[in-house]
């Protein structure tokens, strides 16, 4: 298989293009202040989201007749009823704005990343850690506000724990709540990053097998190009899976945020 | 040696998640068969659990790729 000899260097190129670079494709030092490729696509996602939202709410009606309004309304209703109301027992309306913002931003970023040539802004640790830190700050704020300073600190220990082990449990629970920053961020990042690496590898394999046929057409090169049909089919299937993953990851991130907010909002 | 290690990494990283996702899927199918009227709710729970499990497998994969250049 001599076509496969080129694979390692192509994969290296792919990994390099998926790392955080300057928007013009050059590497930069950590001390430099530049617009990186992921931040550029985050701005693109924010602009697209703002335009979609503006079009959707431009003329609100009791029975929406535009497709954009219908789509946005059904998603917003999904966030309100399934995520917010399902996980926060009382007063979920107050937190709907925050959760819907998270959901729509992550969903738009993930979908933008699926367009060939674009990158998902959620495919870098910088953006996902920023998102999860925001969630962490928000649910702690909700906890301190709703339960009072000491009440919230006490609520880390469940009821019925013997007094002797309560301090140990408290330390573990506080530590695990700090770990939420890490787990939320890494789950989203790993899904988007790995998904794009896999899509990229299948695209590289497709092009590697078809390359000899394009260079000179002969019976041998046509037979050699046959595997690329299989790679292309696999890539299409994985692409469809990635569309599902884009939705599921936005859903999971928002749902977990709702769970954390719901737990912090009430004494239990 | 590094290449063997990297080859093994993905295989080892997915063994436990593979078992777990099988369990999740099997139980989801079982509970849908018992109570077909709850299918929608069970599917949500299934997708959620699958996402949690999948993250573990992807973590091994991504960490492997990130560490690969630094060995």
Tab-separated table of C-alpha atoms in Angstrom, chain A residues 30-171:
chain	number	residue	atom	x	y	z
A	30	UNK	CA	1.726	32.814	23.983
A	31	UNK	CA	2.712	36.381	24.832
A	32	UNK	CA	1.480	37.802	21.527
A	33	UNK	CA	-2.005	39.249	21.275
A	34	UNK	CA	-3.561	38.010	18.030
A	35	UNK	CA	-6.936	36.954	16.683
A	36	UNK	CA	-6.759	33.158	16.687
A	37	UNK	CA	-8.649	30.992	14.211
A	38	UNK	CA	-11.044	29.613	16.828
A	39	UNK	CA	-11.863	33.060	18.198
A	40	UNK	CA	-12.503	34.243	14.642
A	41	UNK	CA	-15.044	31.453	14.150
A	42	UNK	CA	-16.549	32.243	17.543
A	43	UNK	CA	-17.174	35.787	16.282
A	44	UNK	CA	-18.676	34.305	13.099
A	45	UNK	CA	-20.957	32.088	15.199
A	46	UNK	CA	-22.028	35.032	17.365
A	47	UNK	CA	-22.792	37.156	14.291
A	48	UNK	CA	-24.788	34.359	12.649
A	49	UNK	CA	-26.667	33.739	15.887
A	50	UNK	CA	-27.455	37.444	16.292
A	51	UNK	CA	-28.774	37.661	12.715
A	52	UNK	CA	-30.909	34.501	13.118
A	53	UNK	CA	-32.347	35.769	16.396
A	54	UNK	CA	-33.055	39.205	14.920
A	55	UNK	CA	-34.875	37.665	11.941
A	56	UNK	CA	-36.792	35.314	14.244
A	57	UNK	CA	-38.132	37.982	16.599
A	58	UNK	CA	-38.531	40.819	14.079
A	59	UNK	CA	-42.276	40.420	13.792
A	60	UNK	CA	-43.614	38.197	16.532
A	61	UNK	CA	-47.041	36.720	15.981
A	62	UNK	CA	-49.354	34.500	17.980
A	63	UNK	CA	-49.092	31.891	15.218
A	64	UNK	CA	-45.615	32.292	13.670
A	65	UNK	CA	-45.605	31.879	9.896
A	66	UNK	CA	-41.897	32.243	9.063
A	67	UNK	CA	-39.683	29.172	9.090
A	68	UNK	CA	-36.936	30.830	11.138
A	69	UNK	CA	-39.364	31.880	13.868
A	70	UNK	CA	-40.825	28.395	14.030
A	71	UNK	CA	-37.416	26.749	14.273
A	72	UNK	CA	-36.114	29.111	16.961
A	73	UNK	CA	-39.353	28.909	18.919
A	74	UNK	CA	-39.388	25.123	18.955
A	75	UNK	CA	-35.769	25.030	20.162
A	76	UNK	CA	-36.442	27.681	22.802
A	77	UNK	CA	-39.502	25.754	23.945
A	78	UNK	CA	-37.378	22.617	24.175
A	79	UNK	CA	-34.893	24.450	26.402
A	80	UNK	CA	-37.683	25.924	28.540
A	81	UNK	CA	-39.791	22.796	29.029
A	82	UNK	CA	-37.400	19.869	28.796
A	83	UNK	CA	-34.190	21.324	30.192
A	84	UNK	CA	-35.066	24.202	32.524
A	85	UNK	CA	-38.442	23.091	33.877
A	86	UNK	CA	-37.412	19.441	33.981
A	87	UNK	CA	-34.288	19.980	36.082
A	88	UNK	CA	-35.110	23.080	38.179
A	89	UNK	CA	-38.255	22.319	40.189
A	90	UNK	CA	-39.277	25.869	41.190
A	91	UNK	CA	-38.878	29.185	39.399
A	92	UNK	CA	-37.114	27.802	36.338
A	93	UNK	CA	-38.295	30.854	34.377
A	94	UNK	CA	-35.596	32.994	36.034
A	95	UNK	CA	-32.789	30.818	34.655
A	96	UNK	CA	-34.254	30.267	31.196
A	97	UNK	CA	-32.356	33.204	29.671
A	98	UNK	CA	-28.963	31.947	30.792
A	99	UNK	CA	-29.633	28.361	29.717
A	100	UNK	CA	-31.044	29.361	26.325
A	101	UNK	CA	-28.010	31.583	25.685
A	102	UNK	CA	-25.671	28.684	26.434
A	103	UNK	CA	-27.677	26.253	24.316
A	104	UNK	CA	-27.960	28.485	21.255
A	105	UNK	CA	-24.337	29.611	21.367
A	106	UNK	CA	-22.956	26.063	21.634
A	107	UNK	CA	-25.368	24.766	19.004
A	108	UNK	CA	-24.490	27.519	16.525
A	109	UNK	CA	-20.747	27.045	17.095
A	110	UNK	CA	-20.993	23.289	16.604
A	111	UNK	CA	-23.094	23.598	13.448
A	112	UNK	CA	-20.786	26.279	11.986
A	113	UNK	CA	-17.859	23.938	12.606
A	114	UNK	CA	-19.480	21.297	10.401
A	115	UNK	CA	-19.324	23.510	7.302
A	116	UNK	CA	-16.183	22.476	5.377
A	117	UNK	CA	-13.443	25.055	5.881
A	118	UNK	CA	-14.889	26.364	9.114
A	119	UNK	CA	-13.898	25.413	12.654
A	120	UNK	CA	-16.105	24.897	15.689
A	121	UNK	CA	-15.198	27.498	18.308
A	122	UNK	CA	-16.089	24.869	20.929
A	123	UNK	CA	-13.213	22.742	19.599
A	124	UNK	CA	-10.645	24.568	21.695
A	125	UNK	CA	-10.133	24.467	25.446
A	126	UNK	CA	-10.048	28.254	25.689
A	127	UNK	CA	-13.690	28.719	24.732
A	128	UNK	CA	-15.076	25.690	26.572
A	129	UNK	CA	-13.278	26.535	29.829
A	130	UNK	CA	-14.625	30.080	29.561
A	131	UNK	CA	-18.146	28.683	29.137
A	132	UNK	CA	-17.861	26.224	32.013
A	133	UNK	CA	-16.309	28.840	34.321
A	134	UNK	CA	-19.281	31.091	33.566
A	135	UNK	CA	-21.616	28.248	34.514
A	136	UNK	CA	-19.619	27.637	37.711
A	137	UNK	CA	-19.756	31.300	38.706
A	138	UNK	CA	-23.461	31.479	37.890
A	139	UNK	CA	-24.591	28.461	39.899
A	140	UNK	CA	-22.528	29.526	42.889
A	141	UNK	CA	-24.065	32.997	42.658
A	142	UNK	CA	-27.538	31.443	42.560
A	143	UNK	CA	-26.671	29.248	45.547
A	144	UNK	CA	-25.340	32.085	47.686
A	145	UNK	CA	-28.285	34.296	46.746
A	146	UNK	CA	-31.020	31.733	47.379
A	147	UNK	CA	-29.676	29.907	50.431
A	148	UNK	CA	-27.575	32.588	52.103
A	149	UNK	CA	-23.814	32.460	52.578
A	150	UNK	CA	-23.654	29.875	55.395
A	151	UNK	CA	-26.712	28.011	54.161
A	152	UNK	CA	-25.141	27.359	50.766
A	153	UNK	CA	-21.803	26.316	52.278
A	154	UNK	CA	-23.665	23.933	54.591
A	155	UNK	CA	-25.734	22.492	51.734
A	156	UNK	CA	-22.692	20.703	50.321
A	157	UNK	CA	-23.080	18.083	53.057
A	158	UNK	CA	-26.228	15.959	52.600
A	159	UNK	CA	-28.648	15.510	55.493
A	160	UNK	CA	-28.128	12.582	57.827
A	161	UNK	CA	-24.332	12.500	57.603
A	162	UNK	CA	-22.748	11.864	61.049
A	163	UNK	CA	-21.025	14.947	62.457
A	164	UNK	CA	-17.647	13.196	62.631
A	165	UNK	CA	-17.313	12.598	58.886
A	166	UNK	CA	-19.133	15.773	57.788
A	167	UNK	CA	-15.929	17.860	57.318
A	168	UNK	CA	-14.390	15.184	55.091
A	169	UNK	CA	-17.555	14.943	53.004
A	170	UNK	CA	-17.665	18.741	52.772
A	171	UNK	CA	-14.119	18.953	51.431
